[in-house]
Structures are given as C-alpha cells and as structure tokens.
mmCIF file of C-alpha atoms in Angstrom:
data_model
loop_
_atom_site.group_PDB
_atom_site.id
_atom_site.type_symbol
_atom_site.label_atom_id
_atom_site.label_comp_id
_atom_site.label_asym_id
_atom_site.label_seq_id
_atom_site.Cartn_x
_atom_site.Cartn_y
_atom_site.Cartn_z
ATOM 1 C CA MET A 1 26.646 -52.650 36.937
ATOM 2 C CA SER A 2 30.033 -52.440 38.692
ATOM 3 C CA ARG A 3 30.862 -56.041 37.803
ATOM 4 C CA TRP A 4 30.095 -55.440 34.137
ATOM 5 C CA TRP A 5 32.276 -52.332 34.142
ATOM 6 C CA THR A 6 35.163 -54.174 35.834
ATOM 7 C CA GLU A 7 35.011 -57.023 33.337
ATOM 8 C CA THR A 8 34.874 -54.620 30.364
ATOM 9 C CA VAL A 9 37.887 -52.610 31.588
ATOM 10 C CA ALA A 10 39.832 -55.832 32.254
ATOM 11 C CA ALA A 11 39.058 -57.151 28.754
ATOM 12 C CA LEU A 12 40.174 -53.837 27.183
ATOM 13 C CA GLY A 13 43.310 -53.872 29.371
ATOM 14 C CA ASP A 14 44.243 -57.251 27.944
ATOM 15 C CA VAL A 15 44.026 -55.883 24.365
ATOM 16 C CA VAL A 16 45.201 -52.261 24.816
ATOM 17 C CA PRO A 17 47.476 -51.084 27.621
ATOM 18 C CA LEU A 18 45.767 -48.636 29.983
ATOM 19 C CA PRO A 19 48.185 -45.728 29.304
ATOM 20 C CA LEU A 20 47.530 -46.055 25.533
ATOM 21 C CA ALA A 21 43.742 -46.221 26.069
ATOM 22 C CA ALA A 22 43.907 -43.059 28.237
ATOM 23 C CA LEU A 23 45.949 -41.323 25.548
ATOM 24 C CA ILE A 24 43.395 -42.316 22.856
ATOM 25 C CA LEU A 25 40.511 -41.043 25.009
ATOM 26 C CA LEU A 26 42.373 -37.769 25.587
ATOM 27 C CA ALA A 27 42.997 -37.359 21.838
ATOM 28 C CA VAL A 28 39.313 -38.028 21.054
ATOM 29 C CA ALA A 29 38.235 -35.482 23.680
ATOM 30 C CA LEU A 30 40.679 -32.934 22.236
ATOM 31 C CA LEU A 31 39.331 -33.484 18.691
ATOM 32 C CA VAL A 32 35.748 -33.105 19.908
ATOM 33 C CA ALA A 33 36.654 -29.881 21.741
ATOM 34 C CA LEU A 34 38.411 -28.441 18.683
ATOM 35 C CA GLY A 35 35.506 -29.395 16.457
ATOM 36 C CA TRP A 36 33.051 -27.765 18.853
ATOM 37 C CA TYR A 37 35.164 -24.585 19.063
ATOM 38 C CA PHE A 38 35.606 -24.127 15.321
ATOM 39 C CA PHE A 39 32.060 -25.233 14.333
ATOM 40 C CA PRO A 40 30.681 -24.599 11.729
ATOM 41 C CA ALA A 41 33.858 -23.526 9.882
ATOM 42 C CA TRP A 42 34.692 -27.117 9.009
ATOM 43 C CA VAL A 43 31.141 -27.982 7.938
ATOM 44 C CA PRO A 44 30.623 -27.624 4.148
ATOM 45 C CA ARG A 45 28.268 -24.815 3.221
ATOM 46 C CA ARG A 46 26.184 -26.954 0.930
ATOM 47 C CA LEU A 47 25.405 -30.450 1.955
ATOM 48 C CA PRO A 48 24.400 -32.934 -0.738
ATOM 49 C CA ARG A 49 20.666 -33.193 -1.060
ATOM 50 C CA LEU A 50 18.919 -36.473 -1.189
ATOM 51 C CA SER A 51 16.469 -36.659 -4.039
ATOM 52 C CA LEU A 52 13.355 -38.071 -2.500
ATOM 53 C CA PRO A 53 10.094 -38.467 -4.367
ATOM 54 C CA ARG A 54 7.765 -35.564 -3.688
ATOM 55 C CA LEU A 55 4.564 -36.522 -2.027
ATOM 56 C CA ARG A 56 1.519 -34.524 -2.988
ATOM 57 C CA ARG A 57 -0.420 -33.394 -0.010
ATOM 58 C CA PRO A 58 -4.164 -33.582 -0.332
ATOM 59 C CA ARG A 59 -5.793 -30.218 -0.762
ATOM 60 C CA LEU A 60 -7.883 -29.143 2.141
ATOM 61 C CA PRO A 61 -10.967 -27.040 1.555
ATOM 62 C CA ARG A 62 -10.469 -23.381 2.314
ATOM 63 C CA PHE A 63 -12.741 -21.802 4.806
ATOM 64 C CA ARG A 64 -13.345 -18.103 4.467
ATOM 65 C CA LEU A 65 -14.147 -16.052 7.474
ATOM 66 C CA PRO A 66 -17.195 -13.834 7.141
ATOM 67 C CA ARG A 67 -16.400 -10.234 6.375
ATOM 68 C CA PHE A 68 -17.703 -7.759 8.822
ATOM 69 C CA ARG A 69 -19.065 -4.605 7.315
ATOM 70 C CA ARG A 70 -17.716 -1.374 8.583
ATOM 71 C CA ARG A 71 -20.019 1.014 10.301
ATOM 72 C CA ARG A 72 -21.899 3.072 7.783
ATOM 73 C CA ARG A 73 -21.343 6.745 8.029
ATOM 74 C CA SER A 74 -24.333 8.854 8.700
ATOM 75 C CA ARG A 75 -25.399 11.175 5.947
ATOM 76 C CA THR A 76 -24.144 14.138 7.929
ATOM 77 C CA ASP A 77 -20.577 12.774 8.071
ATOM 78 C CA PRO A 78 -18.497 14.001 5.116
ATOM 79 C CA PRO A 79 -16.793 11.243 3.116
ATOM 80 C CA PRO A 80 -12.983 11.132 3.492
ATOM 81 C CA VAL A 81 -12.118 12.039 -0.079
ATOM 82 C CA ARG A 82 -8.556 12.876 -1.057
ATOM 83 C CA LEU A 83 -8.163 15.562 -3.657
ATOM 84 C CA PRO A 84 -5.767 15.174 -6.560
ATOM 85 C CA ALA A 85 -2.649 17.235 -6.061
ATOM 86 C CA PRO A 86 -2.744 20.546 -7.940
ATOM 87 C CA ARG A 87 -0.378 20.565 -10.888
ATOM 88 C CA THR A 88 1.163 23.406 -12.798
ATOM 89 C CA PRO A 89 -1.057 24.576 -15.648
ATOM 90 C CA GLU A 90 -0.394 22.711 -18.878
ATOM 91 C CA PRO A 91 -0.120 24.628 -22.142
ATOM 92 C CA ALA A 92 -3.172 24.182 -24.324
ATOM 93 C CA PRO A 93 -2.616 21.986 -27.391
ATOM 94 C CA ALA A 94 -2.735 23.303 -30.926
ATOM 95 C CA GLY A 95 -6.436 22.544 -31.281
ATOM 96 C CA GLY A 96 -7.248 24.963 -28.471
ATOM 97 C CA LEU A 97 -8.561 22.240 -26.114
ATOM 98 C CA GLY A 98 -7.335 21.913 -22.554
ATOM 99 C CA SER A 99 -6.429 18.565 -20.989
ATOM 100 C CA ALA A 100 -9.939 18.148 -19.512
ATOM 101 C CA ASP A 101 -11.614 18.967 -22.836
ATOM 102 C CA ARG A 102 -9.279 16.562 -24.634
ATOM 103 C CA LEU A 103 -10.134 13.755 -22.191
ATOM 104 C CA ALA A 104 -13.838 14.470 -22.534
ATOM 105 C CA ALA A 105 -13.536 14.386 -26.338
ATOM 106 C CA GLU A 106 -11.952 10.920 -25.995
ATOM 107 C CA GLY A 107 -14.868 9.739 -23.848
ATOM 108 C CA ARG A 108 -12.755 9.561 -20.654
ATOM 109 C CA TYR A 109 -15.250 11.499 -18.587
ATOM 110 C CA ALA A 110 -14.063 10.421 -15.128
ATOM 111 C CA GLU A 111 -10.540 11.649 -15.866
ATOM 112 C CA ALA A 112 -11.961 14.845 -17.349
ATOM 113 C CA VAL A 113 -13.887 15.455 -14.114
ATOM 114 C CA ARG A 114 -10.681 14.942 -12.145
ATOM 115 C CA GLU A 115 -8.839 17.460 -14.322
ATOM 116 C CA ARG A 116 -11.628 20.003 -13.871
ATOM 117 C CA LEU A 117 -11.435 19.583 -10.095
ATOM 118 C CA ARG A 118 -7.692 20.169 -10.334
ATOM 119 C CA GLU A 119 -8.453 23.322 -12.294
ATOM 120 C CA MET A 120 -10.703 24.483 -9.463
ATOM 121 C CA VAL A 121 -7.938 23.848 -6.942
ATOM 122 C CA ARG A 122 -5.517 25.827 -9.126
ATOM 123 C CA LEU A 123 -7.969 28.739 -9.280
ATOM 124 C CA LEU A 124 -8.259 28.768 -5.488
ATOM 125 C CA VAL A 125 -4.486 28.613 -5.030
ATOM 126 C CA LEU A 126 -3.754 31.310 -7.636
ATOM 127 C CA ARG A 127 -6.291 33.632 -5.990
ATOM 128 C CA GLN A 128 -4.673 32.824 -2.608
ATOM 129 C CA VAL A 129 -7.965 31.599 -1.221
ATOM 130 C CA VAL A 130 -6.343 28.370 0.025
ATOM 131 C CA GLU A 131 -2.750 27.291 0.527
ATOM 132 C CA PRO A 132 -1.488 24.338 -1.528
ATOM 133 C CA ARG A 133 -1.340 21.337 0.784
ATOM 134 C CA PRO A 134 -0.849 17.700 -0.302
ATOM 135 C CA GLY A 135 -3.574 15.307 0.824
ATOM 136 C CA LEU A 136 -6.251 17.994 1.150
ATOM 137 C CA THR A 137 -9.758 16.513 1.154
ATOM 138 C CA VAL A 138 -12.778 18.012 -0.594
ATOM 139 C CA VAL A 139 -14.337 18.836 2.764
ATOM 140 C CA GLU A 140 -11.154 20.510 4.033
ATOM 141 C CA LEU A 141 -10.812 22.435 0.776
ATOM 142 C CA THR A 142 -14.416 23.636 0.989
ATOM 143 C CA GLU A 143 -14.055 24.695 4.626
ATOM 144 C CA ALA A 144 -10.764 26.501 4.001
ATOM 145 C CA ALA A 145 -12.129 28.347 0.971
ATOM 146 C CA ALA A 146 -15.443 29.206 2.622
ATOM 147 C CA ARG A 147 -13.669 30.886 5.529
ATOM 148 C CA THR A 148 -12.530 33.721 3.263
ATOM 149 C CA ARG A 149 -15.025 33.357 0.388
ATOM 150 C CA PRO A 150 -18.329 31.974 1.714
ATOM 151 C CA GLN A 151 -19.976 32.257 -1.718
ATOM 152 C CA VAL A 152 -17.853 29.387 -3.124
ATOM 153 C CA ARG A 153 -19.177 26.756 -0.689
ATOM 154 C CA PRO A 154 -22.146 25.516 -2.822
ATOM 155 C CA THR A 155 -19.974 25.295 -5.938
ATOM 156 C CA LEU A 156 -17.239 23.312 -4.197
ATOM 157 C CA ASN A 157 -19.769 21.046 -2.482
ATOM 158 C CA ALA A 158 -21.351 20.192 -5.824
ATOM 159 C CA ALA A 159 -17.965 19.546 -7.454
ATOM 160 C CA GLY A 160 -16.839 17.366 -4.546
ATOM 161 C CA ALA A 161 -20.021 15.309 -4.724
ATOM 162 C CA ILE A 162 -19.517 14.583 -8.432
ATOM 163 C CA PHE A 163 -15.845 13.695 -7.931
ATOM 164 C CA SER A 164 -16.635 11.384 -4.995
ATOM 165 C CA ASP A 165 -19.410 9.601 -6.881
ATOM 166 C CA LEU A 166 -17.175 8.841 -9.859
ATOM 167 C CA TRP A 167 -13.849 8.077 -8.200
ATOM 168 C CA TYR A 168 -14.843 6.555 -4.862
ATOM 169 C CA ALA A 169 -18.354 5.217 -5.371
ATOM 170 C CA GLN A 170 -17.217 3.894 -8.793
ATOM 171 C CA ARG A 171 -20.297 5.135 -10.595
ATOM 172 C CA PRO A 172 -20.069 5.298 -14.389
ATOM 173 C CA ALA A 173 -19.077 8.727 -15.658
ATOM 174 C CA THR A 174 -21.098 10.373 -18.406
ATOM 175 C CA ALA A 175 -20.886 13.469 -20.527
ATOM 176 C CA ALA A 176 -23.432 15.102 -18.203
ATOM 177 C CA HIS A 177 -20.965 14.853 -15.298
ATOM 178 C CA ASP A 178 -18.253 16.523 -17.357
ATOM 179 C CA ARG A 179 -20.659 19.217 -18.574
ATOM 180 C CA ARG A 180 -21.765 19.957 -15.003
ATOM 181 C CA MET A 181 -18.139 20.146 -13.804
ATOM 182 C CA ARG A 182 -17.345 22.560 -16.639
ATOM 183 C CA GLU A 183 -20.226 24.762 -15.451
ATOM 184 C CA LEU A 184 -18.951 24.594 -11.872
ATOM 185 C CA VAL A 185 -15.454 25.665 -12.969
ATOM 186 C CA THR A 186 -17.051 28.634 -14.753
ATOM 187 C CA ASP A 187 -19.117 29.487 -11.674
ATOM 188 C CA LEU A 188 -16.075 29.297 -9.395
ATOM 189 C CA SER A 189 -14.016 31.509 -11.702
ATOM 190 C CA ARG A 190 -16.843 34.044 -11.816
ATOM 191 C CA GLU A 191 -17.219 33.999 -8.026
ATOM 192 C CA LEU A 192 -13.473 34.500 -7.514
ATOM 193 C CA THR A 193 -12.586 36.936 -10.264
ATOM 194 C CA GLY A 194 -15.834 38.114 -11.789
ATOM 195 C CA GLU A 195 -14.585 36.846 -15.167
ATOM 196 C CA GLU A 196 -15.176 33.778 -17.307
ATOM 197 C CA PRO A 197 -12.258 31.310 -17.466
ATOM 198 C CA ARG A 198 -10.354 31.205 -20.720
#
C-alpha cells in the first residue's frame, strides 16, 4: 500500500510540481465547500426528465376484510336519531297548502313527514315547552317535552318512530305515513293549545 502510494506521488510529481498539485487540491476543496454551503441554490428547480417506457404492473387480486357487525341495540335502547333543525315558519302558498302538504301532493312522502316533524318542533318551541337546541334527538325532545307536558309523550314517541323508520331505516314512505303524521301534528296542537292547527 505504501509503496503504491509513493510511486503514484512520484509519478504525479514528475508531471505536475507538488506546489501546483497542492494548490489544485485546495481549489477543488474550496469549490466543494462552497457548493455544499450554497446547496441547493445552484441546483436547477426542474431537472430534465427521462422519458422511459411505462411498465404496466400486473393487477393483484384485492382481498376484502370481513366486516364486523356492530352490536345490536336492545329494544329498550332508544335509537340515536337527530332531529331536523326547526326553521322559521314559511308562508303558505297561494293554493293554501303548506310545505308538507305540497310535498305530499307531489308524492314525496318522506320529505313531507320530515316537514311535519319540524312543525311539531316549532309548536313545542313556540309554546315554550322546549328550548331550541341544534342536534336535539327525538328521544331528548320527548324527554324534555314530557317533563313539563307529560301528555305529549305518546304523540312524540309515535312521530319519532315514523321519522326514524323512513329516514334511518330507509323504509319506503307511503301516503299512510304522511296521513298519520298529519294526525299526530293535530293531536300535539290540541294537547298544547286545545285548538286545531290552521
């Protein structure tokens, strides 16, 4: 190893004087240090891309993991149903039909049921039976209303069951559902005010 190094240095010394070789090595080291310090400022932002032919990878079969069913709720547990937010009453159209009646006339019974449930929430809020709260569930609404007006519990339970069946159990809505919800709105108005809704 040492003999090879001595012969290499002697051969270079014959071609390039040692002071010049040391100066070249120092200049190379200085350039490397400057390049390292200012990296990547001197590197172009976009390097030319080599266009290589694209190789198609073979498709591997997909394996699906089995889905684990969630624990079924017992029949005593109330379903976590979110109520639609109560909206300000809409003016009735020229034909005299409300938004729920208009939806029912168009055959959109599930949306009509939702509007009738909103009407029930509005009745409870206007009569100050419950406070308007976003994200109120049917069960929470029933419990809050029954604390001050126990007679409304069966009506609200029946309305919540219809709403949950149509919007969460995805059962097909029919005119009978809308008719029953209309009766429940009438019952709730009678229980709260003693009058029929307009």
